[in-house]
CSV table of C-alpha atoms and ligand atoms in Angstrom, one decimal:
chain,number,residue,atom,x,y,z
C,1,UNK,CA,3.8,20.5,2.3
C,2,UNK,CA,2.5,19.4,5.7
C,3,UNK,CA,2.0,22.5,7.9
C,4,UNK,CA,0.3,25.4,6.3
C,5,UNK,CA,-2.0,26.3,9.1
C,6,UNK,CA,-1.2,27.0,12.7
C,7,UNK,CA,-1.1,23.8,14.6
C,8,UNK,CA,-3.4,23.8,17.6
C,9,UNK,CA,-1.3,23.1,20.7
C,10,UNK,CA,-1.2,19.4,21.2
C,11,UNK,CA,-3.3,18.5,24.2
C,12,UNK,CA,-2.3,16.4,27.1
C,13,UNK,CA,-5.2,14.0,26.2
C,14,UNK,CA,-3.8,13.1,22.9
C,15,UNK,CA,-4.0,9.4,23.8
C,16,UNK,CA,-7.7,9.7,24.5
C,17,UNK,CA,-8.2,11.5,21.2
C,18,UNK,CA,-6.4,8.8,19.3
C,19,UNK,CA,-8.3,6.0,21.0
C,20,UNK,CA,-11.7,7.8,20.4
C,21,UNK,CA,-10.8,8.5,16.7
C,22,UNK,CA,-9.6,4.9,16.3
C,23,UNK,CA,-13.0,3.6,17.4
C,24,UNK,CA,-15.1,6.2,15.7
C,25,UNK,CA,-13.5,5.9,12.3
C,26,UNK,CA,-12.8,2.2,12.3
C,27,UNK,CA,-9.1,2.1,12.9
C,28,UNK,CA,-9.0,0.0,16.2
C,29,UNK,CA,-11.7,-1.3,18.5
C,30,UNK,CA,-11.5,-3.0,21.9
C,31,UNK,CA,-11.6,-6.8,21.2
C,32,UNK,CA,-14.7,-8.8,22.2
C,33,UNK,CA,-16.4,-5.5,23.2
C,34,UNK,CA,-20.0,-6.8,23.3
C,35,UNK,CA,-18.9,-9.3,26.0
C,36,UNK,CA,-17.3,-6.7,28.1
C,37,UNK,CA,-13.9,-6.9,26.2
C,38,UNK,CA,-10.9,-9.1,27.0
C,39,UNK,CA,-8.2,-7.3,29.0
C,40,UNK,CA,-6.2,-5.3,26.6
C,41,UNK,CA,-7.1,-7.0,23.4
C,42,UNK,CA,-7.8,-5.0,20.3
C,43,UNK,CA,-9.2,-5.5,16.9
C,44,UNK,CA,-8.1,-3.7,13.8
C,45,UNK,CA,-11.1,-2.3,11.8
C,46,UNK,CA,-11.5,-1.5,8.1
C,47,UNK,CA,-9.0,1.4,8.2
C,48,UNK,CA,-6.8,-0.1,10.8
C,49,UNK,CA,-6.1,-3.2,8.8
C,50,UNK,CA,-5.2,-1.1,5.7
C,51,UNK,CA,-2.9,1.0,7.7
C,52,UNK,CA,-1.2,-1.9,9.4
C,53,UNK,CA,-0.9,-3.8,6.1
C,54,UNK,CA,0.7,-0.7,4.5
C,55,UNK,CA,3.4,-0.7,7.2
C,56,UNK,CA,4.0,-4.5,6.9
C,57,UNK,CA,4.1,-4.4,3.1
C,58,UNK,CA,6.5,-1.5,2.9
C,59,UNK,CA,8.8,-3.2,5.5
C,60,UNK,CA,8.7,-6.5,3.5
C,61,UNK,CA,9.4,-4.6,0.2
C,62,UNK,CA,12.2,-2.6,1.6
C,63,UNK,CA,14.0,-5.3,3.6
C,64,UNK,CA,13.2,-8.5,1.8
C,65,UNK,CA,12.1,-7.9,-1.9
C,66,UNK,CA,14.5,-5.0,-2.6
C,67,UNK,CA,17.5,-6.6,-1.2
C,68,UNK,CA,19.5,-9.6,-2.5
C,69,UNK,CA,20.9,-10.5,0.9
C,70,UNK,CA,17.7,-11.0,2.9
C,71,UNK,CA,15.1,-13.9,2.5
C,72,UNK,CA,11.8,-14.2,4.2
C,73,UNK,CA,9.9,-17.0,6.0
C,74,UNK,CA,6.5,-17.5,7.6
C,75,UNK,CA,6.9,-20.1,10.4
C,76,UNK,CA,4.4,-21.8,12.7
C,77,UNK,CA,3.3,-19.9,15.8
C,78,UNK,CA,3.7,-23.0,18.0
C,79,UNK,CA,7.0,-24.7,17.9
C,80,UNK,CA,8.5,-27.8,19.6
C,81,UNK,CA,8.9,-26.8,23.3
C,82,UNK,CA,12.5,-27.9,23.0
C,83,UNK,CA,13.1,-24.7,21.0
C,84,UNK,CA,12.3,-22.6,24.1
C,85,UNK,CA,14.5,-24.8,26.3
C,86,UNK,CA,17.5,-24.2,23.9
C,87,UNK,CA,16.7,-20.6,23.5
C,88,UNK,CA,16.7,-20.0,27.2
C,89,UNK,CA,13.2,-18.6,27.2
C,90,UNK,CA,11.8,-21.3,29.6
C,91,UNK,CA,14.4,-20.4,32.1
C,92,UNK,CA,15.0,-16.7,31.6
C,93,UNK,CA,12.0,-15.1,29.8
C,94,UNK,CA,10.4,-13.7,33.0
C,95,UNK,CA,9.6,-10.5,34.7
C,96,UNK,CA,9.8,-10.1,38.5
C,97,UNK,CA,6.2,-10.0,39.8
C,98,UNK,CA,5.2,-8.6,43.2
C,99,UNK,CA,1.7,-8.6,44.8
C,100,UNK,CA,0.3,-5.8,47.0
C,101,UNK,CA,-0.7,-7.3,50.3
C,102,UNK,CA,-3.5,-4.8,50.7
C,103,UNK,CA,-5.4,-5.0,47.4
C,104,UNK,CA,-3.8,-8.2,46.0
C,105,UNK,CA,-3.1,-6.5,42.7
C,106,UNK,CA,0.0,-7.8,40.9
C,107,UNK,CA,2.7,-5.6,39.3
C,108,UNK,CA,6.0,-5.8,37.6
C,109,UNK,CA,8.4,-4.9,40.2
C,110,UNK,CA,9.8,-1.9,38.3
C,111,UNK,CA,6.3,-0.4,38.3
C,112,UNK,CA,6.3,0.2,42.0
C,113,UNK,CA,7.4,3.8,42.6
C,114,UNK,CA,8.2,5.3,46.0
C,115,UNK,CA,7.5,1.8,47.4
C,116,UNK,CA,3.8,2.5,47.1
C,117,UNK,CA,1.1,0.3,45.3
C,118,UNK,CA,0.0,2.2,42.1
C,119,UNK,CA,-3.5,1.0,42.8
C,120,UNK,CA,-4.2,1.5,46.5
C,121,UNK,CA,-1.0,3.2,47.8
C,122,UNK,CA,-0.4,0.2,50.1
C,123,UNK,CA,3.1,-0.2,51.3
C,124,UNK,CA,3.5,-3.9,51.8
C,125,UNK,CA,4.3,-6.3,49.0
C,126,UNK,CA,5.1,-10.0,48.6
C,127,UNK,CA,8.7,-10.9,47.8
C,128,UNK,CA,9.3,-10.7,44.1
C,129,UNK,CA,9.0,-14.0,42.2
C,130,UNK,CA,10.0,-14.6,38.6
C,131,UNK,CA,6.9,-14.9,36.4
C,132,UNK,CA,7.5,-16.6,33.0
C,133,UNK,CA,5.9,-14.6,30.2
C,134,UNK,CA,5.3,-17.4,27.8
C,135,UNK,CA,1.7,-18.2,26.9
C,136,UNK,CA,1.0,-22.0,27.5
C,137,UNK,CA,-1.5,-24.2,25.8
C,138,UNK,CA,-1.9,-28.0,25.1
C,139,UNK,CA,-1.7,-29.7,21.7
C,140,UNK,CA,-4.1,-32.6,21.4
C,141,UNK,CA,-6.9,-33.8,23.8
C,142,UNK,CA,-4.8,-34.5,26.9
C,143,UNK,CA,-4.0,-31.5,29.0
C,144,UNK,CA,-0.8,-32.8,30.6
C,145,UNK,CA,2.8,-31.9,30.8
C,146,UNK,CA,3.7,-34.1,27.8
C,147,UNK,CA,1.3,-32.0,25.6
C,148,UNK,CA,2.3,-28.6,26.9
C,149,UNK,CA,3.4,-26.1,24.2
C,150,UNK,CA,4.0,-22.4,24.0
C,151,UNK,CA,2.9,-19.7,21.7
C,152,UNK,CA,6.1,-18.0,20.4
C,153,UNK,CA,7.0,-15.0,22.5
C,154,UNK,CA,9.1,-13.7,19.5
C,155,UNK,CA,9.3,-14.4,15.8
C,156,UNK,CA,13.1,-14.7,16.0
C,157,UNK,CA,13.5,-18.3,17.0
C,158,UNK,CA,12.2,-19.9,13.8
C,159,UNK,CA,14.8,-18.1,11.9
C,160,UNK,CA,17.5,-19.8,13.9
C,161,UNK,CA,15.8,-23.2,14.0
C,162,UNK,CA,15.2,-23.1,10.2
C,163,UNK,CA,18.7,-21.7,9.6
C,164,UNK,CA,20.2,-24.7,7.8
C,165,UNK,CA,17.2,-25.3,5.6
C,166,UNK,CA,17.2,-21.7,4.6
C,167,UNK,CA,20.9,-21.6,4.0
C,168,UNK,CA,20.9,-24.6,1.7
C,169,UNK,CA,17.7,-23.7,-0.1
C,170,UNK,CA,18.6,-20.0,-0.7
C,171,UNK,CA,22.3,-20.5,-1.4
C,172,UNK,CA,23.1,-17.3,0.6
C,173,UNK,CA,26.5,-16.6,2.0
C,174,UNK,CA,27.5,-14.8,5.2
C,175,UNK,CA,26.6,-11.9,5.6
C,176,UNK,CA,22.9,-12.5,4.9
C,177,UNK,CA,19.6,-12.1,6.7
C,178,UNK,CA,16.3,-13.9,7.4
C,179,UNK,CA,13.1,-11.9,7.9
C,180,UNK,CA,9.8,-12.6,9.3
C,181,UNK,CA,6.6,-10.8,10.1
C,182,UNK,CA,4.0,-12.3,12.4
C,183,UNK,CA,2.3,-12.6,15.8
C,184,UNK,CA,4.0,-13.1,19.1
C,185,UNK,CA,2.4,-13.7,22.5
C,186,UNK,CA,3.5,-12.8,26.0
C,187,UNK,CA,1.5,-13.2,29.2
C,188,UNK,CA,2.4,-9.6,30.2
C,189,UNK,CA,1.8,-8.9,33.9
C,190,UNK,CA,0.6,-5.4,33.2
C,191,UNK,CA,-0.5,-4.7,29.6
C,192,UNK,CA,-1.8,-1.3,28.9
C,193,UNK,CA,-1.7,2.1,27.1
C,194,UNK,CA,-3.9,1.0,24.3
C,195,UNK,CA,-2.0,-1.0,21.6
C,196,UNK,CA,1.4,-0.2,23.3
C,197,UNK,CA,1.6,-3.3,25.5
C,198,UNK,CA,-0.7,-6.2,24.7
C,199,UNK,CA,-0.5,-9.9,25.2
C,200,UNK,CA,-0.9,-10.7,21.5
C,201,UNK,CA,1.0,-8.4,19.1
C,202,UNK,CA,2.9,-8.4,15.9
C,203,UNK,CA,6.7,-8.2,15.2
C,204,UNK,CA,8.8,-7.5,12.1
C,205,UNK,CA,12.2,-9.0,12.8
C,206,UNK,CA,15.4,-9.7,10.9
C,207,UNK,CA,18.2,-12.0,12.0
C,208,UNK,CA,21.3,-10.8,10.1
C,209,UNK,CA,24.1,-13.3,10.2
C,210,UNK,CA,27.6,-12.0,10.1
C,211,UNK,CA,31.3,-12.9,10.8
C,212,UNK,CA,32.1,-12.2,14.4
C,213,UNK,CA,34.8,-9.6,13.6
C,214,UNK,CA,32.4,-7.6,11.4
C,215,UNK,CA,29.5,-7.2,14.0
C,216,UNK,CA,30.1,-3.7,14.9
C,217,UNK,CA,29.9,-2.4,11.3
C,218,UNK,CA,26.7,-4.2,10.7
C,219,UNK,CA,25.2,-3.1,14.0
C,220,UNK,CA,25.8,0.6,12.9
C,221,UNK,CA,24.3,-0.1,9.4
C,222,UNK,CA,21.2,-1.5,10.9
C,223,UNK,CA,20.9,1.4,13.3
C,224,UNK,CA,21.0,3.7,10.3
C,225,UNK,CA,18.4,1.6,8.4
C,226,UNK,CA,16.1,1.9,11.5
C,227,UNK,CA,16.5,5.7,11.6
C,228,UNK,CA,15.7,6.0,7.9
C,229,UNK,CA,12.6,3.8,8.4
C,230,UNK,CA,11.4,6.0,11.3
C,231,UNK,CA,12.0,9.1,9.1
C,232,UNK,CA,9.9,7.7,6.4
C,233,UNK,CA,7.2,6.7,8.8
C,234,UNK,CA,6.9,10.4,9.7
C,235,UNK,CA,8.3,10.2,13.2
C,236,UNK,CA,9.9,13.4,14.4
C,237,UNK,CA,13.5,13.0,15.3
C,238,UNK,CA,13.3,15.0,18.5
C,239,UNK,CA,10.9,12.5,20.0
C,240,UNK,CA,13.3,9.6,19.5
C,241,UNK,CA,16.0,8.4,21.9
C,242,UNK,CA,18.7,5.8,21.3
C,243,UNK,CA,19.4,4.1,24.6
C,244,UNK,CA,22.4,1.8,25.1
C,245,UNK,CA,21.2,-0.8,27.6
C,246,UNK,CA,23.9,-1.4,30.3
C,247,UNK,CA,25.3,-4.8,31.4
C,248,UNK,CA,22.9,-6.7,33.6
C,249,UNK,CA,19.7,-5.1,32.1
C,250,UNK,CA,19.8,-6.6,28.7
C,251,UNK,CA,17.9,-9.8,27.6
C,252,UNK,CA,19.6,-13.0,28.4
C,253,UNK,CA,20.9,-13.5,24.8
C,254,UNK,CA,22.3,-9.9,24.1
C,255,UNK,CA,25.8,-8.7,24.1
C,256,UNK,CA,24.8,-5.2,23.1
C,257,UNK,CA,21.3,-3.7,22.8
C,258,UNK,CA,20.2,-0.2,21.7
C,259,UNK,CA,16.5,0.5,22.5
C,260,UNK,CA,14.9,3.0,20.2
C,261,UNK,CA,12.6,4.9,22.6
C,262,UNK,CA,9.8,7.3,21.8
C,263,UNK,CA,8.2,10.0,23.8
C,264,UNK,CA,4.7,8.7,24.0
C,265,UNK,CA,2.1,10.8,25.8
C,266,UNK,CA,2.4,8.4,28.6
C,267,UNK,CA,6.2,8.6,28.9
C,268,UNK,CA,9.4,7.7,27.1
C,269,UNK,CA,9.3,4.0,26.3
C,270,UNK,CA,10.6,1.4,23.9
C,271,UNK,CA,9.5,1.6,20.3
C,272,UNK,CA,12.0,-0.8,18.5
C,273,UNK,CA,15.2,-2.6,19.5
C,274,UNK,CA,18.5,-3.5,17.9
C,275,UNK,CA,20.6,-6.3,19.6
C,276,UNK,CA,23.8,-8.1,19.0
C,277,UNK,CA,22.9,-11.7,19.9
C,278,UNK,CA,26.4,-13.1,19.3
C,279,UNK,CA,26.3,-16.8,18.5
C,280,UNK,CA,24.1,-17.5,21.4
C,281,UNK,CA,21.1,-18.9,19.5
C,282,UNK,CA,22.8,-20.8,16.7
C,283,UNK,CA,25.2,-22.4,19.2
C,284,UNK,CA,22.3,-23.5,21.4
C,285,UNK,CA,20.3,-25.0,18.5
C,286,UNK,CA,23.2,-26.5,16.6
C,287,UNK,CA,25.7,-27.3,19.5
C,288,UNK,CA,27.8,-29.9,17.8
C,289,UNK,CA,27.5,-29.0,14.2
C,290,UNK,CA,28.6,-25.5,13.1
C,291,UNK,CA,26.3,-24.6,10.3
C,292,UNK,CA,28.7,-22.5,8.1
C,293,UNK,CA,32.0,-23.1,6.4
C,294,UNK,CA,34.6,-20.3,5.7
C,295,UNK,CA,35.0,-20.0,1.9
C,296,UNK,CA,38.8,-19.8,2.2
C,297,UNK,CA,40.0,-21.8,5.2
C,298,UNK,CA,37.0,-24.2,5.0
C,299,UNK,CA,36.8,-24.1,8.8
C,300,UNK,CA,33.3,-24.5,10.2
C,301,UNK,CA,31.9,-21.7,12.3
C,302,UNK,CA,28.8,-20.3,14.0
C,303,UNK,CA,27.9,-16.9,12.5
C,304,UNK,CA,27.0,-14.1,14.9
C,305,UNK,CA,23.7,-12.3,14.7
C,306,UNK,CA,22.5,-8.7,14.5
C,307,UNK,CA,18.8,-8.4,15.3
C,308,UNK,CA,16.8,-5.3,14.4
C,309,UNK,CA,13.2,-5.7,15.7
C,310,UNK,CA,10.2,-3.6,15.0
C,311,UNK,CA,6.8,-3.9,16.8
C,312,UNK,CA,4.1,-3.6,14.3
C,313,UNK,CA,1.4,-2.3,16.7
C,314,UNK,CA,3.9,0.3,18.2
C,315,UNK,CA,4.6,1.4,14.6
C,316,UNK,CA,0.9,1.9,14.0
C,317,UNK,CA,0.6,3.8,17.3
C,318,UNK,CA,3.5,6.3,16.6
C,319,UNK,CA,2.3,6.8,13.1
C,320,UNK,CA,-1.2,7.8,14.4
C,321,UNK,CA,0.3,9.9,17.3
C,322,UNK,CA,2.6,11.8,14.8
C,323,UNK,CA,-0.1,12.2,12.2
C,324,UNK,CA,-2.7,13.7,14.5
C,325,UNK,CA,-3.2,17.4,14.0
C,326,UNK,CA,-5.8,19.9,14.9
C,327,UNK,CA,-5.7,23.0,12.9
C,328,UNK,CA,-7.3,26.4,12.8
C,329,UNK,CA,-8.8,26.7,9.3
C,330,UNK,CA,-8.9,30.3,8.0
C,331,UNK,CA,-11.8,29.7,5.6
C,332,UNK,CA,-14.0,26.9,7.0
C,333,UNK,CA,-15.8,25.0,4.3
C,334,UNK,CA,-19.5,25.1,4.2
C,335,UNK,CA,-20.6,25.7,7.7
C,336,UNK,CA,-17.9,23.5,9.2
C,337,UNK,CA,-16.2,24.5,12.4
C,338,UNK,CA,-12.9,26.6,12.3
C,339,UNK,CA,-10.9,23.7,13.6
C,340,UNK,CA,-10.2,20.6,11.6
C,341,UNK,CA,-8.8,17.2,12.7
C,342,UNK,CA,-6.4,16.0,10.1
C,343,UNK,CA,-4.2,12.8,10.1
C,344,UNK,CA,-1.2,13.9,8.2
C,345,UNK,CA,0.1,10.4,7.5
C,346,UNK,CA,2.9,10.1,4.9
C,347,UNK,CA,1.0,9.2,1.8
C,348,UNK,CA,2.3,5.7,1.7
C,349,UNK,CA,0.9,5.0,5.2
C,350,UNK,CA,-2.6,6.5,4.6
C,351,UNK,CA,-5.2,3.7,4.4
C,352,UNK,CA,-7.3,5.5,1.7
C,353,UNK,CA,-5.4,7.4,-1.0
C,354,UNK,CA,-8.3,9.0,-2.9
C,355,UNK,CA,-11.9,9.8,-2.1
C,356,UNK,CA,-14.4,10.2,-4.9
C,357,UNK,CA,-17.2,12.6,-4.0
C,358,UNK,CA,-20.2,13.7,-6.2
C,359,UNK,CA,-20.8,17.3,-5.3
C,360,UNK,CA,-24.5,16.6,-5.0
C,361,UNK,CA,-26.3,13.3,-4.6
C,362,UNK,CA,-29.6,14.2,-6.0
C,363,UNK,CA,-28.5,14.6,-9.7
C,364,UNK,CA,-28.3,11.2,-11.2
C,365,UNK,CA,-26.0,12.3,-14.1
C,366,UNK,CA,-23.4,13.6,-11.5
C,367,UNK,CA,-23.7,10.5,-9.3
C,368,UNK,CA,-23.3,8.3,-12.4
C,369,UNK,CA,-20.2,10.1,-13.5
C,370,UNK,CA,-18.8,10.0,-10.0
C,371,UNK,CA,-19.3,6.2,-9.9
C,372,UNK,CA,-17.5,5.9,-13.2
C,373,UNK,CA,-14.6,8.0,-11.8
C,374,UNK,CA,-14.6,5.7,-8.8
C,375,UNK,CA,-14.6,2.6,-11.0
C,376,UNK,CA,-11.6,4.0,-12.9
C,377,UNK,CA,-9.5,5.0,-9.9
C,378,UNK,CA,-10.2,2.0,-7.7
C,379,UNK,CA,-8.1,-0.2,-10.1
C,380,UNK,CA,-5.1,2.0,-9.4
C,381,UNK,CA,-5.4,3.2,-5.8
C,382,UNK,CA,-7.1,2.3,-2.5
C,383,UNK,CA,-10.3,4.5,-2.9
C,384,UNK,CA,-13.4,5.4,-1.0
C,385,UNK,CA,-16.7,6.6,-2.6
C,386,UNK,CA,-18.8,8.9,-0.4
C,387,UNK,CA,-21.9,10.8,-1.3
C,388,UNK,CA,-23.5,11.2,2.2
C,389,UNK,CA,-23.7,14.7,3.6
C,390,UNK,CA,-22.6,18.2,2.7
C,391,UNK,CA,-19.3,18.4,0.7
C,392,UNK,CA,-17.5,20.3,3.5
C,393,UNK,CA,-18.4,17.6,6.0
C,394,UNK,CA,-17.2,14.9,3.6
C,395,UNK,CA,-13.8,16.7,3.2
C,396,UNK,CA,-13.5,16.7,7.0
C,397,UNK,CA,-14.3,13.0,7.3
C,398,UNK,CA,-11.5,12.3,4.8
C,399,UNK,CA,-9.1,14.6,6.6
C,400,UNK,CA,-9.8,12.7,9.8
C,401,UNK,CA,-8.7,9.4,8.2
C,402,UNK,CA,-5.8,11.0,6.4
C,403,UNK,CA,-6.9,10.6,2.8
C,404,UNK,CA,-4.4,12.6,0.7
C,405,UNK,CA,-6.7,13.6,-2.1
C,406,UNK,CA,-10.5,14.1,-2.6
C,407,UNK,CA,-11.7,14.1,-6.2
C,408,UNK,CA,-15.0,16.0,-6.6
C,409,UNK,CA,-17.3,15.4,-9.6
C,410,UNK,CA,-19.7,18.4,-10.3
C,411,UNK,CA,-21.9,19.8,-13.0
C,412,UNK,CA,-18.9,21.1,-15.0
C,413,UNK,CA,-17.4,17.6,-15.1
C,414,UNK,CA,-20.3,16.6,-17.4
C,415,UNK,CA,-19.5,19.5,-19.7
C,416,UNK,CA,-15.7,19.7,-19.7
C,417,UNK,CA,-14.6,16.2,-18.5
C,418,UNK,CA,-12.6,17.7,-15.6
C,419,UNK,CA,-12.8,17.2,-11.8
C,420,UNK,CA,-11.6,19.0,-8.8
C,421,UNK,CA,-8.7,17.6,-6.7
C,422,UNK,CA,-8.5,18.8,-3.2
C,423,UNK,CA,-5.2,18.4,-1.3
C,424,UNK,CA,-5.4,17.1,2.3
C,425,UNK,CA,-2.6,19.2,3.7
C,426,UNK,CA,-3.0,22.6,1.9
C,427,UNK,CA,-6.8,22.3,1.4
C,428,UNK,CA,-6.1,23.8,-2.1
C,429,UNK,CA,-8.3,22.7,-5.0
C,430,UNK,CA,-7.5,22.6,-8.6
C,431,UNK,CA,-9.2,21.3,-11.8
C,432,UNK,CA,-7.7,18.4,-13.7
C,433,UNK,CA,-8.9,16.7,-16.9
C,434,UNK,CA,-10.2,13.2,-16.4
C,435,UNK,CA,-7.7,12.0,-19.1
C,436,UNK,CA,-4.7,13.0,-16.9
C,437,UNK,CA,-6.3,12.3,-13.5
C,438,UNK,CA,-4.5,9.0,-12.8
C,439,UNK,CA,-1.1,10.3,-13.8
C,440,UNK,CA,-1.6,13.4,-11.7
C,441,UNK,CA,-2.5,11.5,-8.6
C,442,UNK,CA,0.4,9.1,-9.1
C,443,UNK,CA,2.8,12.0,-9.4
C,444,UNK,CA,1.5,13.7,-6.3
C,445,UNK,CA,1.5,10.5,-4.3
C,446,UNK,CA,5.1,9.9,-5.2
C,447,UNK,CA,6.1,13.5,-4.2
C,448,UNK,CA,9.1,12.8,-2.0
C,449,UNK,CA,8.5,15.9,0.2
C,450,UNK,CA,5.5,14.3,1.7
G,501,GAP,N1,13.4,-10.9,19.2
G,501,GAP,C1,13.7,-9.9,20.1
G,501,GAP,C2,12.5,-9.4,20.8
G,501,GAP,O1,11.5,-9.9,20.8
G,501,GAP,P1,11.7,-7.3,22.3
G,501,GAP,O2,12.3,-6.0,22.7
G,501,GAP,O3,11.3,-8.2,23.5
G,501,GAP,O4,12.7,-8.2,21.4
G,501,GAP,C3,10.7,-6.6,20.1
G,501,GAP,O5,10.5,-7.1,21.4
G,501,GAP,C4,9.6,-5.5,19.8
G,501,GAP,O6,8.3,-6.1,19.9
G,501,GAP,C5,9.6,-4.3,20.8
G,501,GAP,O7,10.6,-3.4,20.4
G,501,GAP,C6,8.2,-3.8,20.7
G,501,GAP,O8,8.1,-3.0,19.5
G,501,GAP,C7,7.4,-5.1,20.4
G,501,GAP,N2,6.8,-5.6,21.6
G,501,GAP,C8,7.3,-6.3,22.6
G,501,GAP,N3,6.4,-6.7,23.6
G,501,GAP,C9,5.2,-6.1,23.2
G,501,GAP,C10,3.9,-6.1,23.7
G,501,GAP,N4,3.6,-6.7,24.9
G,501,GAP,N5,2.9,-5.4,23.0
G,501,GAP,C11,3.2,-4.8,21.9
G,501,GAP,N6,4.4,-4.8,21.3
G,501,GAP,C12,5.5,-5.4,21.9
């Protein structure tokens, strides 16, 4: 149950609230902050890294470990530059850039609305030029063209380049997929909106190899997988839009793309994508040598590719936007305000699953017992021990980071070996014996309604 109390009307400044909560509670901070930051770089803090890992681990479990037709890899971030020549990225992976002649700010051409500069309202611009988004560096001591390399702008290419090695080592047959989770880099002209568009980010991608005549069926299957994933991440369907990208607007490799867009507080924009890449990539990397052989006809062929792609950071962002609630609380706990902030993450997403709280901190027997309960539970669940401040305030702190259950140890615990469990969403409390505490929490965490 996730909505017992009236939800306070969501405010226009939801993004500001998420950014502030992220910093205050240790989800996400501005990167290099003590040196004035570094344009749109962010660091994941103690809770953010748990949240992000939960998302990546669930994705890996669901799409790699629990399937027999998908295998994973973890490739180098920097690849031979010939990869980017063959993939078309050196030639085509660019955005049109224009510069305002008045304030000299540079923008992506599509950001200019009503022919006015978004910065100074100037009306004169340079002619658009294509700006390649790949981030360059040099390998080795000489900074010259021969040593120029690029940080990968997508995780996808390694899955094509390594295709033959993977095929022979894993003994897979078409249809099968290769999955990878990792960093990608793009020299974005205008990063922004917190972790929505940054120059360094993470992707979770699958290249699913199929026979050409079966691509449509697999495309539909993957669209359904992505819909189910979004549901499980707690994203409300009414905020999602499935947009078929028309000819001429798709990436250079794509024959069909559906962008999964989300209504962020700053507008409807891309969250994930699903593309049919045809045989573009494998043909470019293995032009002479078709890598697969038909089991019956023995003819060699290039498989076609369906590519579902998920941004990790955008997953974190939507999980936080959807989880954020302000609620009027009918019976405020111990002098707390009548409004509580609660992150109603699905339980699997929550960075901390259980908080262990001694009711008072000045009674050594209670504190000792609470420590024992923490030592027992921490072996089973990601836990936090907290003894600082009034109990009501501690509950609020756990609500704000989305902890599903608080276990409180009090004087009665010493007598009857039972504790109180408080539920994040209903705020209801009930007594549970320490002997059945682990089973009870496991059962409640697995409750499919959450
Ligand atoms: N291999 C296909 C590919 O890279 P893309 O649509 O360019 O496709 C895939 O990127 C996903 O990566 C996007 O749907 C988005 O979630 C995420 N993404 C792309 N650029 C990003 C950026 N600058 N910052 C954060 N996430 C980004």
